[in-house]
């Protein structure tokens, strides 16, 4: 229920004006405090404290418009409204069965002080987890269609914090993370910095959000955005002289930022803060709360699921996407050993059916892969023409007979105009042949030429795909899209995105460093699920070609733990069926692990070091724990006090062998079983670059007879 109330009534309780021009709003638990100041020159500033510590110093708000040509940063304050919210809602799928949305809201109604008469509102929401704010342009006579040249939002930091950052870029986020102080960020070679340098000769440092920082006084601060719709993504331009972060919107082909029509609103700018790293991970719900409710009335066709795929075998060079002779450049060195042939796909279907995996992704099924990479070519794929050895009808029948779904693949090669022309035809083709999920991909430079993956044109495209697939009852997994901002609440058929450096980099590059997966939950995953493609058992990749140097930079058990630490309702068991068959005992964890949850407990976390999470499967008494570490070995003492106090469970621990490590002995593991209850504690021993995965299920009488009881260890 929404409680609208007069500002005056609320003033005594939680909103009050400390000085003539200061408005203060506190979170319900009183820990987060927002101060908004309307200065005599008309500027509106905001600042944020957490438990009395400074998080954001007074920071500017506003815009520069291209059309009409005005600066919107000095205002007359017309009205102040306040309200509050306390509601609980149920996501279609997620980390928890229900989510509490509790905040205090403040809306400033402003008019340009410098004569244009343009009206704008700034809406702030103060949660226990942090603050979100957005700009709103109401319907008005003085503003119709308008063009944004720059958004002037600032985040003035209270210190020179340590930050996990990747360079500002308008097209990709597939980077390793850097960890430095804000003053030591060197992102000058990044795309955004280069663009600013070319225009202004200013030596800029641009980074991306979610930006995860830690202050010397122990605060964890995360800056991102929520509900990115019809607007470009926000990068961050660092002003090192004042530790101030400035919003920098991704430009379009002609250098403008956004084209809006009043009434209009921007995405929310989000500042999440806590003195506990574990609370930051739980606070990603604030981003969901800032998104609109689901637009899908009957979501019964949306299914969280596990998949295998004709996929890793191409990434490690066992087979190819293409069918024939190379015409020109290719993503991998193709050799015409086509992976997506009917027999091979059947092999994956058999494996999925046998192991309770719902679906099989098939890449390279359609014509075009001989000549798709790096071409900036308009018409590469048509999304409806299979290669001659991929029998669509036969596979439809075969998959149906085994109760397995095939997942469609639409690599667009970033020729998005072409994809837009084909979308309806392609989705009708999918429905005709029994597909109900698609993995999209945007590898390459965008067509329309000059547009960017993270610009307004593409943001609108991703939303069109979400809405259109929903109308066909199709689920989506987007690779190379913009980083997510919680839109999975509004479009729950949009199951997952890549939008970061996934496990695939371990197949064909220098790889992901051992701390990578401990950083992603604090950065990329704050906005939504990631299709990281975990589950690689043969981590040393020289088994097909002894010259192959690459390897996955984790232990096998860490690959298992990722199913719990890297939240997604769509999880791939990415390795080859034969590699799973050879280690069927370890594969049991992947068979068992859930992809949708009633409850999530963040047990231990420190970005860049370790993450330990326990989750209870949706509608089931089973719990799963994942613990991962960086390059350092460590132990976790894990009290199981979240278990039902009147039940006995059998805990199956998949752990690194005592002599395991990510670089020297990554594939050695041990599986142990114990009887546990809510008073038990587990000691999980993680090797360097390792992990531990635990399934906890109600014990049978036979289990109780067979396995030793663990007490507090
Ligand atoms: C990059 C994607 O991340 C990967 O999963 C896919 O196999 C290739 N593009 C080909 O589309
Ligand atoms: Ca990718």
XYZ file of C-alpha atoms and ligand atoms in Angstrom:
725
model
C 0.000 0.000 0.000
C 1.248 3.418 -0.825
C 0.892 6.086 1.844
C 0.817 9.531 0.342
C 1.121 12.133 3.033
C 1.649 15.798 3.349
C 5.228 16.798 3.852
C 4.311 18.734 6.973
C 2.792 15.720 8.698
C 5.817 13.583 8.084
C 8.299 16.290 8.982
C 8.521 15.485 12.646
C 9.010 11.764 12.149
C 11.585 11.222 9.441
C 11.736 14.079 6.969
C 12.860 17.351 8.365
C 14.471 20.528 7.216
C 17.700 20.978 9.131
C 18.271 24.442 7.734
C 16.100 26.573 5.518
C 17.155 24.683 2.439
C 18.144 21.220 3.685
C 15.764 18.298 3.507
C 16.788 15.137 5.315
C 15.274 11.698 4.731
C 16.313 8.676 6.763
C 15.849 5.019 5.934
C 13.370 3.085 8.047
C 16.226 1.579 10.098
C 17.748 5.081 10.439
C 21.109 3.957 9.060
C 21.002 5.620 5.649
C 20.554 9.381 5.633
C 19.941 11.459 2.521
C 20.333 15.232 2.614
C 19.052 17.328 -0.268
C 20.050 20.969 -0.409
C 18.553 23.687 -2.569
C 21.202 26.371 -2.711
C 20.483 30.058 -3.105
C 21.965 30.001 -6.630
C 19.374 27.376 -7.558
C 21.634 24.311 -7.587
C 20.236 21.140 -6.034
C 22.792 18.971 -4.220
C 22.392 15.632 -2.490
C 24.602 13.849 0.018
C 24.416 10.490 1.794
C 25.590 9.254 5.199
C 25.569 5.712 6.549
C 25.596 5.192 10.333
C 26.957 8.727 10.582
C 29.822 8.121 8.134
C 30.019 10.098 4.916
C 29.240 8.109 1.783
C 28.504 10.827 -0.799
C 29.500 14.450 -0.153
C 27.250 17.211 -1.564
C 26.998 16.347 -5.259
C 25.429 18.092 -8.222
C 22.385 17.048 -10.251
C 21.132 18.195 -13.618
C 21.531 18.156 -17.400
C 22.825 19.866 -20.455
C 20.359 19.645 -23.327
C 21.238 19.756 -26.982
C 17.654 20.703 -27.877
C 16.332 22.984 -26.478
C 19.831 24.424 -25.917
C 19.715 24.880 -22.155
C 21.623 23.891 -19.065
C 19.275 22.474 -16.492
C 21.182 22.855 -13.248
C 19.673 25.887 -11.472
C 16.121 25.633 -10.306
C 13.270 27.228 -8.454
C 11.846 24.727 -6.002
C 8.089 24.533 -6.531
C 7.043 21.704 -4.301
C 8.324 18.940 -2.048
C 6.315 15.729 -1.707
C 7.016 12.734 0.400
C 5.635 9.270 0.699
C 6.657 5.871 1.904
C 6.279 2.293 0.840
C 6.331 -1.047 2.572
C 5.232 -3.922 0.407
C 6.349 -7.465 -0.254
C 6.226 -9.015 -3.698
C 7.035 -12.375 -5.222
C 9.385 -12.597 -8.169
C 8.605 -15.171 -10.878
C 12.019 -16.655 -10.027
C 14.891 -15.448 -7.935
C 17.229 -15.718 -4.999
C 14.319 -15.442 -2.540
C 10.649 -16.389 -2.754
C 9.558 -12.934 -1.707
C 11.160 -9.506 -1.602
C 10.413 -6.639 0.746
C 10.318 -3.220 -0.866
C 10.527 -0.650 1.881
C 11.583 2.948 1.376
C 10.883 6.601 2.032
C 10.446 8.762 -1.004
C 11.077 12.419 -1.601
C 10.072 14.251 -4.783
C 11.322 17.725 -5.628
C 9.333 19.561 -8.286
C 11.649 22.058 -9.949
C 11.509 24.713 -12.665
C 14.505 25.956 -14.607
C 15.653 29.174 -12.947
C 17.095 30.548 -16.166
C 13.987 31.387 -18.114
C 13.196 28.297 -20.221
C 10.306 27.355 -17.961
C 11.241 23.662 -18.249
C 9.915 21.587 -15.357
C 11.690 18.594 -13.893
C 11.299 16.419 -10.846
C 13.934 14.514 -8.933
C 12.603 11.486 -7.087
C 14.704 10.006 -4.277
C 14.035 6.694 -2.556
C 15.838 5.949 0.661
C 16.064 2.238 1.481
C 17.826 0.443 4.321
C 20.287 -0.682 1.635
C 21.022 2.732 0.102
C 19.552 5.417 -2.117
C 18.105 5.479 -5.621
C 17.146 8.623 -7.501
C 15.877 9.452 -10.960
C 14.929 12.487 -13.020
C 11.362 12.816 -14.271
C 10.151 15.186 -17.010
C 6.400 15.605 -16.654
C 4.144 16.402 -19.582
C 4.423 20.170 -20.036
C 4.010 22.925 -22.568
C 7.632 24.078 -22.466
C 9.137 20.671 -23.274
C 8.112 18.242 -25.954
C 10.747 16.231 -27.783
C 14.187 16.953 -26.326
C 17.759 15.799 -26.786
C 20.151 15.225 -23.923
C 23.747 16.258 -24.522
C 24.939 15.313 -21.025
C 23.633 14.194 -17.686
C 25.350 16.093 -14.883
C 24.936 13.664 -12.006
C 27.812 13.591 -9.559
C 28.873 11.122 -6.895
C 31.405 13.020 -4.758
C 33.216 10.351 -2.768
C 34.290 11.019 0.800
C 37.741 9.561 0.196
C 40.155 7.988 -2.216
C 38.541 4.545 -2.001
C 39.797 1.214 -3.249
C 37.756 0.241 -6.307
C 37.146 -2.793 -8.504
C 36.918 -1.278 -11.957
C 36.879 -2.044 -15.647
C 37.476 0.628 -18.281
C 34.594 2.714 -19.579
C 33.556 1.311 -22.928
C 30.476 1.736 -25.068
C 30.487 -1.779 -26.496
C 31.865 -4.348 -24.119
C 32.315 -5.306 -20.495
C 34.325 -8.475 -21.084
C 37.311 -7.287 -19.046
C 39.313 -8.513 -16.105
C 38.821 -6.324 -13.049
C 41.443 -3.919 -11.770
C 41.745 -3.190 -8.061
C 43.242 0.214 -7.221
C 42.427 3.403 -5.406
C 40.236 5.841 -7.329
C 43.250 8.154 -7.677
C 45.243 5.324 -9.267
C 42.656 4.267 -11.848
C 44.371 4.214 -15.204
C 41.663 3.640 -17.748
C 43.153 6.081 -20.230
C 43.430 3.468 -22.952
C 39.762 2.512 -22.605
C 37.285 3.369 -25.332
C 35.475 6.040 -23.327
C 38.682 7.743 -22.174
C 40.054 7.648 -25.717
C 36.930 9.232 -27.114
C 37.067 12.064 -24.593
C 40.765 12.503 -25.265
C 40.200 12.725 -29.015
C 37.589 15.452 -28.546
C 39.138 17.496 -25.766
C 42.785 16.317 -25.474
C 41.902 15.861 -21.785
C 43.484 12.760 -20.288
C 40.293 11.108 -19.042
C 39.636 8.073 -16.887
C 36.318 6.429 -17.582
C 35.069 3.308 -15.811
C 31.880 1.241 -15.859
C 29.234 0.452 -13.326
C 28.465 -1.471 -11.181
C 31.482 0.142 -9.514
C 32.366 -1.549 -6.226
C 34.390 0.448 -3.714
C 35.634 0.134 -0.154
C 36.532 3.115 2.013
C 39.379 3.198 4.513
C 36.770 3.535 7.265
C 35.239 0.206 6.299
C 32.275 1.109 4.106
C 31.390 -0.908 1.022
C 29.847 1.363 -1.613
C 28.341 0.213 -4.888
C 27.251 2.589 -7.649
C 25.072 1.383 -10.503
C 21.710 2.080 -12.102
C 18.271 0.467 -12.182
C 15.568 0.203 -14.834
C 17.683 1.200 -17.825
C 14.955 1.743 -20.436
C 14.930 4.095 -23.445
C 18.154 5.790 -22.331
C 21.884 5.096 -22.730
C 23.876 3.245 -20.090
C 25.816 5.370 -17.612
C 29.583 5.183 -17.478
C 31.611 7.092 -14.897
C 34.173 9.828 -15.541
C 36.562 10.180 -12.611
C 37.735 13.574 -11.392
C 40.798 12.568 -9.396
C 41.398 16.056 -8.005
C 38.250 15.803 -5.870
C 37.484 12.030 -5.845
C 34.305 12.879 -7.703
C 32.566 10.508 -10.078
C 30.595 12.098 -12.917
C 27.925 10.375 -14.986
C 28.942 9.917 -18.597
C 26.229 8.634 -20.914
C 27.054 6.386 -23.843
C 26.736 8.469 -27.029
C 24.899 7.606 -30.222
C 26.189 7.652 -33.796
C 26.074 11.459 -34.044
C 27.331 12.187 -30.536
C 24.043 12.843 -28.759
C 23.127 10.915 -25.650
C 19.362 10.486 -25.478
C 16.241 11.481 -27.385
C 13.262 11.785 -25.085
C 9.666 12.824 -25.338
C 7.945 14.328 -22.277
C 6.578 12.710 -20.193
C 9.856 10.865 -19.674
C 12.035 9.527 -16.908
C 15.626 8.433 -16.599
C 16.879 5.190 -15.060
C 17.518 5.281 -11.323
C 21.020 6.075 -10.127
C 21.787 3.691 -7.269
C 24.131 3.980 -4.305
C 24.178 0.851 -2.160
C 26.118 1.029 1.091
C 26.920 -1.133 4.083
C 29.709 -1.826 6.528
C 29.361 -5.543 5.723
C 30.284 -7.005 2.344
C 27.688 -9.756 2.824
C 24.946 -7.127 3.026
C 26.022 -5.617 -0.289
C 25.314 -8.919 -2.040
C 21.885 -9.180 -0.402
C 21.166 -5.547 -1.334
C 20.928 -6.286 -5.040
C 17.202 -6.514 -4.246
C 17.184 -2.698 -4.043
C 17.860 -2.647 -7.790
C 14.963 -5.054 -8.383
C 12.726 -2.937 -6.183
C 13.438 0.080 -8.380
C 12.205 -1.752 -11.473
C 8.600 -2.032 -12.618
C 6.608 -5.163 -11.767
C 6.364 -7.958 -14.292
C 4.550 -7.161 -17.513
C 3.865 -10.846 -18.048
C 0.481 -11.702 -16.619
C 0.701 -15.472 -16.827
C 4.351 -16.450 -16.340
C 3.640 -20.195 -16.065
C 5.638 -20.860 -19.255
C 8.802 -19.301 -17.808
C 11.070 -22.035 -16.478
C 14.358 -21.670 -14.623
C 16.507 -24.448 -16.026
C 19.831 -26.157 -16.533
C 21.249 -26.734 -19.984
C 24.086 -28.511 -21.676
C 25.232 -27.405 -25.089
C 26.977 -28.023 -28.347
C 29.126 -25.133 -27.291
C 32.292 -25.744 -25.213
C 33.486 -28.181 -27.859
C 33.687 -25.271 -30.292
C 35.345 -22.978 -27.777
C 38.102 -25.504 -27.129
C 38.499 -26.344 -30.821
C 37.085 -29.871 -30.873
C 34.534 -28.858 -33.501
C 33.455 -25.750 -35.353
C 30.396 -23.565 -35.745
C 30.937 -23.437 -39.503
C 30.161 -26.230 -41.921
C 32.437 -25.590 -44.819
C 35.456 -23.806 -46.070
C 36.589 -20.596 -44.452
C 35.903 -17.574 -46.580
C 37.618 -15.025 -44.382
C 38.216 -14.081 -40.771
C 36.641 -16.227 -38.103
C 36.048 -16.154 -34.373
C 37.989 -19.386 -33.848
C 40.139 -21.109 -36.383
C 37.419 -23.096 -38.118
C 38.191 -26.431 -39.637
C 34.871 -27.490 -41.027
C 34.272 -30.197 -38.438
C 30.728 -29.111 -37.860
C 29.601 -29.582 -34.226
C 25.861 -28.995 -34.714
C 25.198 -32.155 -36.699
C 22.104 -34.224 -35.998
C 23.959 -37.183 -34.479
C 26.017 -35.039 -32.140
C 22.991 -33.040 -31.020
C 21.218 -36.339 -30.255
C 24.166 -37.333 -28.096
C 23.677 -34.189 -26.006
C 19.916 -34.771 -25.868
C 20.540 -38.289 -24.566
C 22.933 -36.979 -21.970
C 20.483 -34.277 -20.866
C 17.603 -36.752 -20.640
C 19.659 -39.207 -18.618
C 20.768 -36.577 -16.131
C 17.647 -34.512 -15.586
C 18.958 -31.503 -17.518
C 16.062 -29.667 -19.168
C 17.667 -28.331 -22.312
C 20.401 -28.427 -24.934
C 21.807 -25.269 -26.492
C 22.928 -25.752 -30.084
C 25.213 -23.166 -31.678
C 26.314 -23.243 -35.295
C 23.081 -24.849 -36.531
C 22.309 -22.162 -39.112
C 24.138 -20.992 -42.218
C 26.467 -18.005 -42.094
C 29.307 -19.033 -39.793
C 31.896 -19.211 -42.572
C 32.031 -15.461 -42.777
C 30.512 -13.844 -39.737
C 33.281 -12.472 -37.571
C 34.638 -8.925 -37.657
C 33.051 -8.124 -41.002
C 30.607 -5.295 -40.085
C 28.413 -6.876 -42.738
C 24.682 -6.418 -42.944
C 23.279 -9.796 -44.022
C 25.160 -12.680 -42.437
C 22.553 -14.842 -40.722
C 18.874 -15.372 -41.489
C 18.020 -17.415 -38.337
C 15.847 -19.886 -40.252
C 18.196 -21.785 -42.598
C 19.871 -24.836 -41.039
C 23.082 -26.373 -42.317
C 22.353 -29.532 -44.343
C 23.473 -31.886 -41.557
C 21.205 -30.322 -38.919
C 17.776 -31.921 -39.318
C 15.327 -29.561 -37.651
C 12.296 -31.858 -37.848
C 14.103 -35.010 -36.791
C 15.676 -33.250 -33.832
C 12.370 -31.719 -32.816
C 10.863 -35.203 -32.663
C 13.877 -36.721 -30.945
C 14.082 -34.015 -28.276
C 10.334 -34.248 -27.625
C 10.549 -38.024 -27.253
C 13.184 -37.516 -24.542
C 11.360 -34.622 -22.898
C 14.271 -32.281 -23.579
C 14.094 -28.788 -25.094
C 16.578 -27.491 -27.639
C 17.655 -23.896 -27.045
C 17.837 -21.779 -30.171
C 20.905 -19.681 -30.916
C 20.680 -16.310 -32.650
C 24.143 -14.883 -33.135
C 23.366 -11.535 -34.768
C 27.028 -10.647 -35.457
C 25.812 -7.257 -34.120
C 23.974 -6.630 -37.395
C 20.947 -5.618 -35.409
C 18.987 -4.015 -38.229
C 19.152 -7.398 -39.929
C 18.015 -9.157 -36.749
C 15.138 -6.726 -36.328
C 13.998 -7.577 -39.851
C 14.098 -11.289 -39.056
C 12.823 -11.365 -35.483
C 9.184 -12.254 -36.083
C 10.024 -14.813 -38.749
C 12.700 -16.330 -36.524
C 10.449 -16.552 -33.461
C 7.650 -18.115 -35.531
C 10.198 -20.648 -36.822
C 11.175 -21.402 -33.227
C 7.613 -21.971 -32.108
C 6.872 -24.157 -35.119
C 9.783 -26.447 -34.236
C 9.241 -26.557 -30.475
C 11.863 -24.127 -29.189
C 10.933 -21.922 -26.253
C 14.234 -20.273 -25.346
C 16.801 -18.351 -27.367
C 20.376 -17.353 -26.678
C 21.056 -14.113 -28.534
C 24.518 -12.736 -29.262
C 25.931 -9.398 -30.371
C 29.549 -10.069 -31.293
C 31.089 -7.226 -33.313
C 30.431 -3.616 -34.178
C 26.787 -2.614 -34.171
C 24.787 -2.002 -37.326
C 23.197 0.658 -37.527
C 26.818 1.726 -37.952
C 28.028 4.116 -35.295
C 25.602 2.923 -32.660
C 26.947 1.186 -29.561
C 25.958 -1.891 -27.551
C 25.283 0.360 -24.547
C 23.666 3.331 -26.326
C 19.994 4.286 -26.332
C 19.292 2.635 -29.707
C 20.474 -0.759 -28.462
C 18.867 -0.349 -25.045
C 15.590 0.003 -26.909
C 16.463 -3.047 -29.010
C 17.092 -5.296 -25.963
C 13.760 -4.229 -24.534
C 12.019 -4.889 -27.863
C 13.534 -8.381 -27.846
C 12.348 -8.963 -24.264
C 8.822 -7.795 -25.071
C 8.535 -9.518 -28.431
C 9.909 -12.852 -27.207
C 7.474 -12.612 -24.281
C 4.619 -12.254 -26.742
C 5.770 -15.549 -28.326
C 6.351 -17.186 -24.907
C 10.091 -17.354 -25.518
C 12.774 -17.056 -22.817
C 15.984 -15.132 -23.517
C 19.667 -15.405 -22.617
C 21.506 -12.410 -24.110
C 25.236 -12.465 -24.760
C 27.118 -9.196 -25.326
C 24.188 -6.976 -24.304
C 24.412 -4.001 -21.967
C 25.007 -4.870 -18.296
C 21.725 -5.656 -16.564
C 19.885 -3.190 -14.320
C 17.139 -5.339 -12.794
C 14.843 -5.468 -15.827
C 14.407 -9.202 -15.232
C 11.715 -8.171 -12.749
C 9.716 -6.503 -15.529
C 10.506 -9.127 -18.165
C 11.046 -12.391 -16.254
C 11.337 -14.238 -19.579
C 14.728 -12.483 -19.877
C 16.432 -15.149 -17.800
C 20.060 -14.168 -18.002
C 22.731 -12.124 -19.695
C 26.419 -12.559 -20.218
C 27.585 -8.896 -20.192
C 30.875 -9.648 -18.463
C 33.920 -11.814 -18.937
C 32.568 -15.359 -18.792
C 34.172 -18.752 -18.326
C 34.682 -18.967 -22.106
C 37.711 -16.670 -21.788
C 39.486 -19.540 -20.051
C 39.092 -21.579 -23.245
C 40.940 -19.330 -25.638
C 42.674 -16.443 -23.890
C 45.003 -15.767 -20.991
C 41.856 -16.535 -19.006
C 40.186 -15.193 -15.908
C 42.344 -14.738 -12.804
C 41.452 -16.822 -9.717
C 39.817 -13.856 -7.976
C 37.508 -13.078 -10.935
C 34.503 -15.030 -9.682
C 34.790 -13.447 -6.214
C 34.455 -9.982 -7.787
C 31.593 -10.593 -10.230
C 28.861 -10.926 -7.551
C 29.811 -7.433 -6.285
C 29.955 -5.874 -9.735
C 28.212 -7.333 -12.760
C 25.755 -9.523 -10.827
C 24.354 -6.612 -8.795
C 22.161 -5.871 -11.820
C 21.037 -9.403 -12.645
C 21.853 -13.043 -13.368
C 24.881 -13.983 -15.407
C 25.203 -16.847 -17.866
C 28.765 -17.533 -16.724
C 28.720 -21.130 -18.059
C 30.308 -22.908 -15.091
C 30.944 -26.602 -14.613
C 34.199 -27.259 -16.452
C 35.645 -30.514 -15.079
C 38.610 -30.951 -17.417
C 40.168 -27.647 -16.577
C 43.493 -28.383 -18.241
C 42.634 -28.020 -21.896
C 45.515 -29.874 -23.530
C 43.638 -33.184 -23.676
C 42.614 -32.746 -27.311
C 45.690 -30.947 -28.508
C 48.847 -31.292 -26.453
C 49.987 -27.856 -27.662
C 47.001 -26.114 -26.160
C 48.291 -23.956 -23.310
C 45.007 -22.599 -21.984
C 43.349 -23.858 -18.852
C 40.462 -22.883 -16.618
C 41.888 -20.966 -13.661
C 39.991 -22.716 -10.897
C 39.824 -26.135 -9.318
C 37.069 -28.537 -10.339
C 35.295 -28.017 -7.018
C 35.249 -24.261 -7.529
C 33.433 -24.894 -10.817
C 30.782 -26.737 -8.780
C 30.543 -23.998 -6.157
C 29.822 -21.436 -8.905
C 26.325 -22.923 -9.361
C 25.522 -21.416 -5.975
C 27.736 -18.314 -5.809
C 26.988 -17.119 -9.389
C 23.233 -16.731 -9.265
C 21.276 -17.446 -12.445
C 17.935 -19.116 -13.201
C 19.641 -20.489 -16.324
C 22.775 -22.481 -15.591
C 24.848 -24.308 -18.124
C 26.677 -27.515 -17.400
C 29.248 -26.305 -19.851
C 31.706 -29.193 -20.183
C 31.489 -32.096 -22.632
C 29.196 -35.036 -21.776
C 32.167 -37.428 -21.878
C 34.000 -35.341 -19.274
C 30.996 -35.541 -16.979
C 30.538 -39.248 -17.581
C 34.139 -39.818 -16.534
C 33.453 -38.088 -13.194
C 29.874 -39.048 -12.621
C 30.242 -38.815 -8.814
C 31.192 -35.122 -8.978
C 28.544 -34.483 -11.640
C 25.945 -35.528 -9.066
C 26.184 -32.031 -7.583
C 25.189 -30.484 -10.936
C 22.317 -32.976 -11.291
C 21.093 -32.041 -7.815
C 21.661 -28.302 -7.597
C 18.605 -26.071 -7.954
C 18.278 -22.994 -10.181
C 15.436 -21.284 -8.340
C 15.374 -20.474 -4.651
C 13.139 -19.860 -1.661
C 15.859 -18.358 0.436
C 19.417 -17.093 0.132
C 21.922 -16.543 2.938
C 25.145 -14.737 2.173
C 27.416 -16.397 4.742
C 30.823 -14.884 4.051
C 32.053 -12.441 1.447
C 34.857 -10.072 0.612
C 35.165 -8.785 -2.952
C 38.292 -10.074 -4.611
C 38.871 -12.657 -1.855
C 36.003 -15.049 -1.168
C 32.255 -15.661 -1.302
C 30.216 -18.267 0.563
C 26.464 -18.530 -0.004
C 23.770 -20.975 1.147
C 20.483 -21.243 -0.729
C 17.324 -23.241 -0.146
C 15.797 -24.736 -3.287
C 12.361 -23.463 -4.324
C 9.592 -25.589 -2.868
C 12.036 -28.155 -1.485
C 13.782 -28.861 1.833
C 17.170 -29.089 0.077
C 19.926 -26.592 0.729
C 23.049 -25.964 -1.329
C 26.219 -24.189 -0.275
C 28.889 -22.775 -2.547
C 32.172 -21.380 -1.244
C 34.908 -19.981 -3.468
C 38.257 -18.374 -2.866
C 40.825 -16.374 -4.829
C 44.439 -17.551 -5.222
C 44.674 -18.114 -1.452
C 43.674 -21.345 0.249
C 41.245 -20.818 3.114
C 38.852 -22.602 5.451
C 35.261 -21.704 6.182
C 33.566 -22.694 9.390
C 29.925 -22.958 8.394
C 27.253 -23.272 11.101
C 24.181 -24.936 9.616
C 21.759 -23.042 11.851
C 19.559 -22.256 8.866
C 18.398 -25.900 8.696
C 15.038 -26.954 10.165
C 15.735 -27.754 13.808
C 13.663 -30.953 13.822
C 15.219 -32.611 10.762
C 18.272 -34.708 10.062
C 20.001 -34.178 6.747
C 22.725 -35.794 4.744
C 25.372 -33.289 3.681
C 27.429 -34.238 0.627
C 30.617 -32.195 0.513
C 32.470 -31.832 -2.788
C 35.820 -30.427 -1.813
C 39.287 -29.832 -3.200
C 41.638 -32.711 -2.427
C 44.269 -31.859 0.174
C 46.934 -31.552 -2.519
C 44.753 -29.619 -4.990
C 45.359 -26.099 -6.292
C 44.066 -24.186 -9.316
C 47.435 -24.053 -11.072
C 49.181 -27.308 -10.114
C 46.530 -29.893 -9.361
C 43.130 -28.463 -10.231
C 41.096 -31.586 -10.919
C 41.672 -33.446 -7.625
C 38.581 -33.631 -5.443
C 37.054 -35.560 -2.568
C 33.429 -36.306 -1.833
C 32.365 -36.865 1.769
C 28.965 -37.514 3.307
C 27.858 -36.752 6.854
C 24.642 -36.647 8.802
C 23.995 -33.088 9.993
C 21.335 -31.021 11.721
C 20.814 -27.372 12.571
C 23.365 -27.579 15.384
C 26.136 -28.949 13.174
C 28.925 -26.961 11.657
C 30.972 -27.804 8.596
C 34.595 -26.964 8.050
C 35.065 -26.386 4.350
C 38.663 -26.503 3.188
C 39.343 -24.619 -0.016
C 42.569 -24.991 -1.997
C 44.287 -22.019 -3.617
C 41.920 -20.941 -6.408
C 39.502 -23.548 -5.130
C 36.030 -24.026 -3.828
C 33.631 -26.292 -2.046
C 30.081 -27.272 -2.921
C 27.672 -28.901 -0.495
C 24.245 -30.368 -0.997
C 22.142 -30.852 2.115
C 19.079 -33.059 1.778
C 16.747 -34.748 4.274
C 18.381 -37.982 5.427
C 16.761 -41.363 4.934
C 16.999 -44.037 7.622
C 19.532 -45.738 5.463
C 21.630 -42.533 5.302
C 21.499 -42.277 9.084
C 22.805 -45.828 9.382
C 25.483 -45.345 6.736
C 27.097 -42.004 7.479
C 28.842 -40.489 10.427
C 27.160 -37.672 12.324
C 28.973 -34.347 12.322
C 28.765 -32.180 15.389
C 30.068 -28.691 15.785
C 33.491 -28.808 14.208
C 30.261 -15.149 -27.816
C 29.378 -15.773 -26.792
O 29.676 -15.294 -25.505
C 29.552 -17.263 -26.873
O 28.819 -17.908 -25.856
C 29.155 -17.750 -28.247
O 29.449 -19.127 -28.354
C 29.928 -17.004 -29.340
N 29.864 -15.591 -29.133
C 29.377 -17.316 -30.717
O 28.108 -16.752 -30.859
Ca 30.845 -13.114 -25.016
